[in-house]
Amino acid sequence: MTGLVAAPARVGRAAAEPPPEAFTEVELVWIEKQTEHWVRFGRERREQILDRRRRILFFPPGSVFALVRWAANEHGTVLSRLNILRTVERGAACQTVPTVTPGAEVLLHVDGWPKVERMLQLIDAIEARGIDPIDVSPDHWRHVHNRMTVGETPRGYGPRQHRAFLLRRRIGA
């Protein structure tokens, strides 16, 4: 049998953890210098290793993560993409994204290695300020997406903006 085998259910699962079918699955592939998919940031709840080259990460609803997909052939790079995604509840409206099941809300999408590299630098800059990219305001990721789409430099994300976002989130605004 060559299909995926379901992971055994855990006994005594924490009450706060969603049922396994509510998780968003992200299949990662790593074939050196040919197809490389990786998560730049994100907190997966579970991981399933399929073989030496493939694994599946499971993210609960509401998780934010960055998915990088790169592919090449004998002539060089043919695909460079970075998506920052937020997982949704099962059955909620979402965008389809390759390797992401059932899909997710796309907060940011860039194509081409120069833009992907710039995004990786922006993520590094946020981390250098002591801010976990998972906790960055979704509005900031949308802003960065819009600015990069039109070739403009996005505004930075600093501690003051982050604190304001965390306070807004705490009061439910």
Short mmCIF file of N, CA and C in Angstrom, two decimals:
data_model
loop_
_atom_site.label_atom_id
_atom_site.label_comp_id
_atom_site.label_asym_id
_atom_site.label_seq_id
_atom_site.Cartn_x
_atom_site.Cartn_y
_atom_site.Cartn_z
N MET A 1 0.85 -1.17 0.00
CA MET A 1 0.00 0.00 0.00
C MET A 1 0.89 1.23 0.00
N THR A 2 0.63 2.18 -0.89
CA THR A 2 1.48 3.36 -1.00
C THR A 2 0.83 4.62 -0.46
N GLY A 3 -0.40 4.56 0.00
CA GLY A 3 -1.10 5.75 0.52
C GLY A 3 -0.59 6.15 1.88
N LEU A 4 -1.02 7.32 2.33
CA LEU A 4 -0.66 7.80 3.65
C LEU A 4 -1.40 7.00 4.71
N VAL A 5 -0.71 6.68 5.75
CA VAL A 5 -1.32 5.95 6.86
C VAL A 5 -1.67 6.97 7.93
N ALA A 6 -2.87 6.90 8.44
CA ALA A 6 -3.30 7.84 9.47
C ALA A 6 -2.49 7.62 10.73
N ALA A 7 -2.12 8.72 11.36
CA ALA A 7 -1.39 8.64 12.62
C ALA A 7 -2.35 8.15 13.71
N PRO A 8 -1.87 7.32 14.62
CA PRO A 8 -2.75 6.84 15.68
C PRO A 8 -3.23 7.98 16.55
N ALA A 9 -4.46 7.87 17.01
CA ALA A 9 -5.03 8.91 17.88
C ALA A 9 -4.32 8.87 19.23
N ARG A 10 -4.11 10.06 19.77
CA ARG A 10 -3.47 10.14 21.08
C ARG A 10 -4.51 9.96 22.17
N VAL A 11 -4.15 9.21 23.18
CA VAL A 11 -5.03 9.01 24.32
C VAL A 11 -4.80 10.17 25.27
N GLY A 12 -5.87 10.71 25.82
CA GLY A 12 -5.75 11.78 26.80
C GLY A 12 -5.32 13.10 26.20
N ARG A 13 -5.78 13.40 24.99
CA ARG A 13 -5.45 14.66 24.33
C ARG A 13 -5.98 15.83 25.16
N ALA A 14 -5.23 16.91 25.22
CA ALA A 14 -5.63 18.09 25.98
C ALA A 14 -6.95 18.64 25.44
N ALA A 15 -7.79 19.13 26.33
CA ALA A 15 -9.11 19.63 25.95
C ALA A 15 -9.02 20.81 24.99
N ALA A 16 -7.98 21.62 25.08
CA ALA A 16 -7.85 22.81 24.24
C ALA A 16 -7.42 22.47 22.82
N GLU A 17 -6.95 21.28 22.58
CA GLU A 17 -6.45 20.89 21.27
C GLU A 17 -7.62 20.52 20.36
N PRO A 18 -7.67 21.10 19.14
CA PRO A 18 -8.75 20.75 18.23
C PRO A 18 -8.63 19.29 17.78
N PRO A 19 -9.74 18.70 17.34
CA PRO A 19 -9.67 17.33 16.85
C PRO A 19 -8.74 17.26 15.63
N PRO A 20 -8.12 16.09 15.38
CA PRO A 20 -7.15 15.97 14.28
C PRO A 20 -7.67 16.45 12.93
N GLU A 21 -8.95 16.25 12.65
CA GLU A 21 -9.47 16.66 11.35
C GLU A 21 -9.56 18.17 11.20
N ALA A 22 -9.42 18.93 12.29
CA ALA A 22 -9.48 20.39 12.22
C ALA A 22 -8.14 21.01 11.86
N PHE A 23 -7.07 20.24 11.88
CA PHE A 23 -5.75 20.77 11.58
C PHE A 23 -5.58 21.05 10.09
N THR A 24 -4.77 22.05 9.79
CA THR A 24 -4.35 22.31 8.41
C THR A 24 -3.05 21.55 8.19
N GLU A 25 -2.99 20.81 7.10
CA GLU A 25 -1.82 19.99 6.79
C GLU A 25 -0.96 20.69 5.74
N VAL A 26 0.34 20.71 5.99
CA VAL A 26 1.29 21.30 5.05
C VAL A 26 2.32 20.24 4.70
N GLU A 27 2.31 19.82 3.44
CA GLU A 27 3.27 18.80 3.01
C GLU A 27 4.55 19.48 2.53
N LEU A 28 5.65 19.08 3.13
CA LEU A 28 6.95 19.63 2.77
C LEU A 28 7.76 18.58 2.03
N VAL A 29 8.45 19.02 0.99
CA VAL A 29 9.28 18.13 0.17
C VAL A 29 10.68 18.73 0.14
N TRP A 30 11.69 17.88 0.25
CA TRP A 30 13.07 18.35 0.16
C TRP A 30 13.86 17.38 -0.70
N ILE A 31 14.03 17.74 -1.97
CA ILE A 31 14.89 17.00 -2.89
C ILE A 31 15.99 17.99 -3.26
N GLU A 32 17.15 17.80 -2.65
CA GLU A 32 18.26 18.76 -2.74
C GLU A 32 18.48 19.28 -4.15
N LYS A 33 18.49 20.61 -4.29
CA LYS A 33 18.77 21.32 -5.53
C LYS A 33 17.73 21.07 -6.63
N GLN A 34 16.57 20.53 -6.26
CA GLN A 34 15.52 20.28 -7.24
C GLN A 34 14.19 20.85 -6.76
N THR A 35 13.69 20.37 -5.63
CA THR A 35 12.44 20.87 -5.04
C THR A 35 12.66 21.00 -3.54
N GLU A 36 12.50 22.21 -3.04
CA GLU A 36 12.72 22.45 -1.62
C GLU A 36 11.57 23.29 -1.07
N HIS A 37 10.81 22.71 -0.16
CA HIS A 37 9.72 23.41 0.54
C HIS A 37 10.09 23.44 2.01
N TRP A 38 9.95 24.60 2.63
CA TRP A 38 10.22 24.66 4.06
C TRP A 38 9.37 25.74 4.71
N VAL A 39 9.21 25.62 6.01
CA VAL A 39 8.48 26.61 6.80
C VAL A 39 9.51 27.51 7.45
N ARG A 40 9.46 28.81 7.13
CA ARG A 40 10.43 29.77 7.68
C ARG A 40 10.11 30.08 9.15
N PHE A 41 8.83 30.24 9.46
CA PHE A 41 8.41 30.37 10.85
C PHE A 41 7.03 29.80 10.99
N GLY A 42 6.68 29.41 12.20
CA GLY A 42 5.38 28.81 12.48
C GLY A 42 5.52 27.78 13.58
N ARG A 43 4.42 27.53 14.28
CA ARG A 43 4.42 26.55 15.37
C ARG A 43 3.48 25.42 15.02
N GLU A 44 4.03 24.38 14.43
CA GLU A 44 3.20 23.23 14.12
C GLU A 44 2.89 22.48 15.42
N ARG A 45 1.75 21.84 15.43
CA ARG A 45 1.34 21.08 16.61
C ARG A 45 1.88 19.66 16.54
N ARG A 46 2.04 19.17 15.30
CA ARG A 46 2.42 17.78 15.13
C ARG A 46 3.15 17.64 13.80
N GLU A 47 3.96 16.60 13.69
CA GLU A 47 4.70 16.33 12.46
C GLU A 47 4.60 14.84 12.14
N GLN A 48 4.41 14.54 10.86
CA GLN A 48 4.37 13.15 10.41
C GLN A 48 5.43 13.00 9.31
N ILE A 49 6.40 12.15 9.54
CA ILE A 49 7.45 11.92 8.54
C ILE A 49 6.98 10.80 7.63
N LEU A 50 6.89 11.11 6.33
CA LEU A 50 6.42 10.12 5.36
C LEU A 50 7.57 9.28 4.83
N ASP A 51 8.66 9.93 4.50
CA ASP A 51 9.88 9.25 4.05
C ASP A 51 11.03 10.24 4.19
N ARG A 52 12.19 9.90 3.63
CA ARG A 52 13.37 10.76 3.80
C ARG A 52 13.20 12.14 3.19
N ARG A 53 12.31 12.27 2.23
CA ARG A 53 12.15 13.53 1.51
C ARG A 53 10.86 14.27 1.81
N ARG A 54 9.91 13.62 2.44
CA ARG A 54 8.60 14.25 2.64
C ARG A 54 8.14 14.12 4.08
N ARG A 55 7.49 15.20 4.53
CA ARG A 55 6.86 15.17 5.85
C ARG A 55 5.65 16.09 5.81
N ILE A 56 4.76 15.89 6.76
CA ILE A 56 3.56 16.72 6.87
C ILE A 56 3.58 17.39 8.23
N LEU A 57 3.35 18.71 8.22
CA LEU A 57 3.21 19.47 9.46
C LEU A 57 1.73 19.76 9.66
N PHE A 58 1.27 19.73 10.91
CA PHE A 58 -0.13 19.97 11.24
C PHE A 58 -0.22 21.23 12.08
N PHE A 59 -1.01 22.20 11.61
CA PHE A 59 -1.19 23.48 12.30
C PHE A 59 -2.64 23.61 12.75
N PRO A 60 -2.87 24.03 14.00
CA PRO A 60 -4.24 24.24 14.47
C PRO A 60 -4.84 25.51 13.86
N PRO A 61 -6.17 25.66 13.89
CA PRO A 61 -6.81 26.86 13.35
C PRO A 61 -6.26 28.13 14.01
N GLY A 62 -6.08 29.17 13.20
CA GLY A 62 -5.59 30.45 13.70
C GLY A 62 -4.08 30.58 13.70
N SER A 63 -3.36 29.54 13.31
CA SER A 63 -1.89 29.59 13.28
C SER A 63 -1.40 30.40 12.09
N VAL A 64 -0.31 31.12 12.29
CA VAL A 64 0.33 31.88 11.21
C VAL A 64 1.69 31.24 10.94
N PHE A 65 2.00 31.05 9.66
CA PHE A 65 3.29 30.48 9.30
C PHE A 65 3.71 30.97 7.92
N ALA A 66 5.01 30.89 7.65
CA ALA A 66 5.55 31.27 6.34
C ALA A 66 6.01 30.02 5.62
N LEU A 67 5.50 29.82 4.43
CA LEU A 67 5.83 28.66 3.61
C LEU A 67 6.66 29.13 2.42
N VAL A 68 7.85 28.56 2.27
CA VAL A 68 8.72 28.89 1.14
C VAL A 68 8.76 27.67 0.22
N ARG A 69 8.53 27.92 -1.07
CA ARG A 69 8.60 26.85 -2.07
C ARG A 69 9.58 27.27 -3.15
N TRP A 70 10.54 26.40 -3.43
CA TRP A 70 11.57 26.67 -4.42
C TRP A 70 11.76 25.43 -5.28
N ALA A 71 11.94 25.64 -6.58
CA ALA A 71 12.18 24.51 -7.49
C ALA A 71 13.16 24.96 -8.58
N ALA A 72 13.92 23.99 -9.08
CA ALA A 72 14.90 24.28 -10.13
C ALA A 72 14.97 23.09 -11.09
N ASN A 73 15.54 23.37 -12.25
CA ASN A 73 15.85 22.30 -13.20
C ASN A 73 17.29 22.49 -13.66
N GLU A 74 17.69 21.84 -14.74
CA GLU A 74 19.09 21.93 -15.18
C GLU A 74 19.47 23.34 -15.65
N HIS A 75 18.49 24.21 -15.89
CA HIS A 75 18.77 25.58 -16.34
C HIS A 75 18.76 26.59 -15.21
N GLY A 76 18.40 26.18 -14.01
CA GLY A 76 18.37 27.09 -12.87
C GLY A 76 17.01 27.13 -12.19
N THR A 77 16.80 28.17 -11.40
CA THR A 77 15.56 28.31 -10.63
C THR A 77 14.36 28.50 -11.55
N VAL A 78 13.30 27.74 -11.30
CA VAL A 78 12.06 27.88 -12.07
C VAL A 78 10.90 28.35 -11.19
N LEU A 79 11.05 28.28 -9.87
CA LEU A 79 9.97 28.69 -8.97
C LEU A 79 10.57 29.15 -7.64
N SER A 80 10.18 30.34 -7.21
CA SER A 80 10.51 30.84 -5.87
C SER A 80 9.28 31.55 -5.36
N ARG A 81 8.70 31.04 -4.29
CA ARG A 81 7.50 31.65 -3.72
C ARG A 81 7.57 31.63 -2.21
N LEU A 82 7.03 32.68 -1.61
CA LEU A 82 6.88 32.73 -0.16
C LEU A 82 5.46 33.18 0.13
N ASN A 83 4.78 32.41 0.95
CA ASN A 83 3.43 32.76 1.40
C ASN A 83 3.44 32.86 2.92
N ILE A 84 2.80 33.88 3.44
CA ILE A 84 2.51 33.94 4.87
C ILE A 84 1.03 33.65 4.98
N LEU A 85 0.71 32.59 5.70
CA LEU A 85 -0.65 32.05 5.74
C LEU A 85 -1.17 32.00 7.17
N ARG A 86 -2.49 32.13 7.29
CA ARG A 86 -3.16 31.91 8.58
C ARG A 86 -4.17 30.79 8.36
N THR A 87 -4.08 29.76 9.19
CA THR A 87 -4.98 28.62 9.05
C THR A 87 -6.38 29.02 9.49
N VAL A 88 -7.37 28.32 8.95
CA VAL A 88 -8.77 28.62 9.24
C VAL A 88 -9.44 27.38 9.83
N GLU A 89 -10.61 27.60 10.41
CA GLU A 89 -11.42 26.48 10.90
C GLU A 89 -11.85 25.62 9.72
N ARG A 90 -12.00 24.33 9.94
CA ARG A 90 -12.45 23.42 8.89
C ARG A 90 -13.82 23.89 8.41
N GLY A 91 -13.97 24.01 7.10
CA GLY A 91 -15.23 24.42 6.50
C GLY A 91 -15.33 25.93 6.28
N ALA A 92 -14.41 26.72 6.82
CA ALA A 92 -14.43 28.17 6.62
C ALA A 92 -13.86 28.50 5.24
N ALA A 93 -14.21 29.67 4.74
CA ALA A 93 -13.70 30.11 3.45
C ALA A 93 -12.19 30.28 3.52
N CYS A 94 -11.50 29.84 2.46
CA CYS A 94 -10.04 29.97 2.42
C CYS A 94 -9.57 29.92 0.97
N GLN A 95 -8.32 30.31 0.76
CA GLN A 95 -7.71 30.22 -0.55
C GLN A 95 -6.96 28.90 -0.64
N THR A 96 -6.95 28.34 -1.83
CA THR A 96 -6.18 27.11 -2.01
C THR A 96 -4.72 27.48 -2.27
N VAL A 97 -3.84 26.72 -1.66
CA VAL A 97 -2.40 26.92 -1.80
C VAL A 97 -1.80 25.54 -2.01
N PRO A 98 -0.95 25.37 -3.04
CA PRO A 98 -0.34 24.05 -3.23
C PRO A 98 0.37 23.57 -1.97
N THR A 99 0.22 22.32 -1.67
CA THR A 99 0.78 21.59 -0.52
C THR A 99 0.10 21.91 0.81
N VAL A 100 -0.93 22.78 0.80
CA VAL A 100 -1.64 23.13 2.04
C VAL A 100 -3.07 22.61 1.93
N THR A 101 -3.46 21.73 2.86
CA THR A 101 -4.79 21.13 2.85
C THR A 101 -5.52 21.49 4.13
N PRO A 102 -6.70 22.03 4.09
CA PRO A 102 -7.54 22.31 2.93
C PRO A 102 -7.22 23.62 2.23
N GLY A 103 -6.44 24.48 2.84
CA GLY A 103 -6.12 25.80 2.32
C GLY A 103 -5.92 26.72 3.51
N ALA A 104 -5.78 28.00 3.25
CA ALA A 104 -5.55 28.95 4.34
C ALA A 104 -5.87 30.35 3.85
N GLU A 105 -5.89 31.28 4.79
CA GLU A 105 -6.04 32.69 4.44
C GLU A 105 -4.65 33.20 4.06
N VAL A 106 -4.53 33.75 2.86
CA VAL A 106 -3.24 34.25 2.40
C VAL A 106 -3.07 35.69 2.89
N LEU A 107 -2.09 35.91 3.76
CA LEU A 107 -1.80 37.25 4.26
C LEU A 107 -0.77 37.94 3.36
N LEU A 108 0.13 37.16 2.78
CA LEU A 108 1.18 37.71 1.93
C LEU A 108 1.59 36.65 0.92
N HIS A 109 1.86 37.09 -0.30
CA HIS A 109 2.32 36.18 -1.36
C HIS A 109 3.33 36.93 -2.22
N VAL A 110 4.52 36.38 -2.37
CA VAL A 110 5.51 36.97 -3.28
C VAL A 110 6.07 35.88 -4.18
N ASP A 111 6.36 36.26 -5.41
CA ASP A 111 6.94 35.38 -6.42
C ASP A 111 8.28 35.93 -6.87
N GLY A 112 9.21 35.05 -7.17
CA GLY A 112 10.51 35.45 -7.69
C GLY A 112 11.54 35.56 -6.57
N TRP A 113 12.75 35.06 -6.84
CA TRP A 113 13.76 35.01 -5.79
C TRP A 113 14.12 36.38 -5.21
N PRO A 114 14.24 37.46 -5.99
CA PRO A 114 14.56 38.75 -5.37
C PRO A 114 13.54 39.17 -4.30
N LYS A 115 12.25 38.97 -4.58
CA LYS A 115 11.21 39.33 -3.60
C LYS A 115 11.20 38.36 -2.42
N VAL A 116 11.41 37.08 -2.70
CA VAL A 116 11.47 36.10 -1.61
C VAL A 116 12.64 36.43 -0.69
N GLU A 117 13.79 36.73 -1.28
CA GLU A 117 14.96 37.08 -0.48
C GLU A 117 14.71 38.34 0.35
N ARG A 118 14.05 39.33 -0.25
CA ARG A 118 13.72 40.57 0.49
C ARG A 118 12.79 40.25 1.66
N MET A 119 11.81 39.38 1.44
CA MET A 119 10.89 39.00 2.53
C MET A 119 11.63 38.28 3.64
N LEU A 120 12.55 37.41 3.30
CA LEU A 120 13.34 36.71 4.32
C LEU A 120 14.14 37.72 5.15
N GLN A 121 14.66 38.76 4.49
CA GLN A 121 15.38 39.82 5.21
C GLN A 121 14.44 40.59 6.14
N LEU A 122 13.22 40.88 5.67
CA LEU A 122 12.24 41.59 6.51
C LEU A 122 11.86 40.76 7.73
N ILE A 123 11.70 39.46 7.53
CA ILE A 123 11.39 38.56 8.66
C ILE A 123 12.55 38.55 9.64
N ASP A 124 13.78 38.48 9.12
CA ASP A 124 14.96 38.52 9.99
C ASP A 124 15.01 39.82 10.79
N ALA A 125 14.65 40.95 10.16
CA ALA A 125 14.66 42.24 10.85
C ALA A 125 13.64 42.28 11.98
N ILE A 126 12.47 41.68 11.76
CA ILE A 126 11.45 41.62 12.81
C ILE A 126 11.96 40.78 13.97
N GLU A 127 12.57 39.64 13.67
CA GLU A 127 13.12 38.79 14.72
C GLU A 127 14.26 39.49 15.47
N ALA A 128 15.05 40.29 14.76
CA ALA A 128 16.16 41.01 15.40
C ALA A 128 15.65 42.02 16.42
N ARG A 129 14.40 42.47 16.26
CA ARG A 129 13.79 43.39 17.24
C ARG A 129 13.18 42.64 18.42
N GLY A 130 13.33 41.32 18.43
CA GLY A 130 12.80 40.53 19.54
C GLY A 130 11.33 40.19 19.40
N ILE A 131 10.79 40.28 18.19
CA ILE A 131 9.38 39.99 17.94
C ILE A 131 9.28 38.68 17.17
N ASP A 132 8.44 37.78 17.65
CA ASP A 132 8.22 36.52 16.95
C ASP A 132 7.31 36.80 15.75
N PRO A 133 7.73 36.46 14.52
CA PRO A 133 6.91 36.73 13.33
C PRO A 133 5.51 36.11 13.40
N ILE A 134 5.35 35.05 14.20
CA ILE A 134 4.03 34.43 14.37
C ILE A 134 3.04 35.42 14.97
N ASP A 135 3.55 36.30 15.84
CA ASP A 135 2.69 37.23 16.57
C ASP A 135 2.54 38.58 15.90
N VAL A 136 3.12 38.77 14.72
CA VAL A 136 3.01 40.05 14.01
C VAL A 136 1.57 40.24 13.54
N SER A 137 1.12 41.48 13.55
CA SER A 137 -0.24 41.80 13.11
C SER A 137 -0.48 41.32 11.67
N PRO A 138 -1.58 40.62 11.43
CA PRO A 138 -1.91 40.22 10.05
C PRO A 138 -2.01 41.43 9.11
N ASP A 139 -2.44 42.58 9.66
CA ASP A 139 -2.52 43.79 8.84
C ASP A 139 -1.14 44.21 8.34
N HIS A 140 -0.11 43.98 9.13
CA HIS A 140 1.24 44.33 8.68
C HIS A 140 1.65 43.44 7.51
N TRP A 141 1.37 42.14 7.61
CA TRP A 141 1.73 41.25 6.49
C TRP A 141 0.97 41.66 5.23
N ARG A 142 -0.30 42.06 5.36
CA ARG A 142 -1.06 42.52 4.19
C ARG A 142 -0.43 43.80 3.62
N HIS A 143 -0.02 44.71 4.51
CA HIS A 143 0.64 45.95 4.09
C HIS A 143 1.91 45.63 3.30
N VAL A 144 2.73 44.73 3.84
CA VAL A 144 3.98 44.36 3.16
C VAL A 144 3.66 43.77 1.79
N HIS A 145 2.66 42.91 1.71
CA HIS A 145 2.25 42.31 0.44
C HIS A 145 1.89 43.41 -0.57
N ASN A 146 1.05 44.34 -0.14
CA ASN A 146 0.60 45.39 -1.05
C ASN A 146 1.76 46.27 -1.51
N ARG A 147 2.66 46.63 -0.60
CA ARG A 147 3.79 47.48 -0.97
C ARG A 147 4.75 46.75 -1.91
N MET A 148 5.00 45.49 -1.65
CA MET A 148 5.91 44.74 -2.51
C MET A 148 5.30 44.49 -3.89
N THR A 149 3.98 44.35 -3.94
CA THR A 149 3.31 44.13 -5.22
C THR A 149 3.52 45.31 -6.16
N VAL A 150 3.53 46.54 -5.60
CA VAL A 150 3.71 47.73 -6.44
C VAL A 150 5.15 48.23 -6.47
N GLY A 151 6.08 47.44 -5.90
CA GLY A 151 7.49 47.80 -5.96
C GLY A 151 7.92 48.87 -4.97
N GLU A 152 7.15 49.09 -3.93
CA GLU A 152 7.49 50.08 -2.91
C GLU A 152 8.11 49.40 -1.69
N THR A 153 8.80 50.18 -0.89
CA THR A 153 9.40 49.66 0.34
C THR A 153 8.35 49.67 1.45
N PRO A 154 8.13 48.53 2.10
CA PRO A 154 7.15 48.50 3.20
C PRO A 154 7.68 49.22 4.44
N ARG A 155 6.75 49.72 5.24
CA ARG A 155 7.12 50.32 6.52
C ARG A 155 7.60 49.23 7.45
N GLY A 156 8.49 49.58 8.35
CA GLY A 156 9.00 48.63 9.32
C GLY A 156 7.95 48.29 10.37
N TYR A 157 8.19 47.23 11.10
CA TYR A 157 7.30 46.81 12.18
C TYR A 157 8.11 46.82 13.45
N GLY A 158 7.77 47.74 14.34
CA GLY A 158 8.55 47.91 15.56
C GLY A 158 7.79 47.54 16.81
N PRO A 159 8.45 47.68 17.95
CA PRO A 159 7.84 47.32 19.24
C PRO A 159 6.56 48.10 19.55
N ARG A 160 6.50 49.38 19.16
CA ARG A 160 5.29 50.17 19.45
C ARG A 160 4.08 49.63 18.68
N GLN A 161 4.27 49.34 17.39
CA GLN A 161 3.18 48.78 16.59
C GLN A 161 2.78 47.42 17.14
N HIS A 162 3.77 46.64 17.51
CA HIS A 162 3.49 45.30 18.00
C HIS A 162 2.70 45.35 19.31
N ARG A 163 3.11 46.23 20.21
CA ARG A 163 2.41 46.39 21.49
C ARG A 163 0.96 46.83 21.25
N ALA A 164 0.76 47.78 20.33
CA ALA A 164 -0.60 48.24 20.01
C ALA A 164 -1.44 47.08 19.47
N PHE A 165 -0.85 46.26 18.60
CA PHE A 165 -1.59 45.12 18.06
C PHE A 165 -1.96 44.13 19.17
N LEU A 166 -1.00 43.83 20.04
CA LEU A 166 -1.28 42.89 21.14
C LEU A 166 -2.38 43.41 22.06
N LEU A 167 -2.38 44.72 22.34
CA LEU A 167 -3.44 45.31 23.17
C LEU A 167 -4.79 45.23 22.46
N ARG A 168 -4.81 45.53 21.15
CA ARG A 168 -6.05 45.42 20.37
C ARG A 168 -6.57 44.00 20.39
N ARG A 169 -5.68 43.04 20.23
CA ARG A 169 -6.08 41.63 20.21
C ARG A 169 -6.63 41.22 21.58
N ARG A 170 -6.01 41.71 22.65
CA ARG A 170 -6.45 41.35 23.99
C ARG A 170 -7.88 41.82 24.28
N ILE A 171 -8.24 43.02 23.79
CA ILE A 171 -9.59 43.53 24.05
C ILE A 171 -10.59 43.10 22.98
N GLY A 172 -10.10 42.36 21.98
CA GLY A 172 -10.99 41.82 20.95
C GLY A 172 -11.36 42.81 19.87
N ALA A 173 -10.58 43.86 19.70
CA ALA A 173 -10.88 44.87 18.67
C ALA A 173 -10.34 44.46 17.32
#
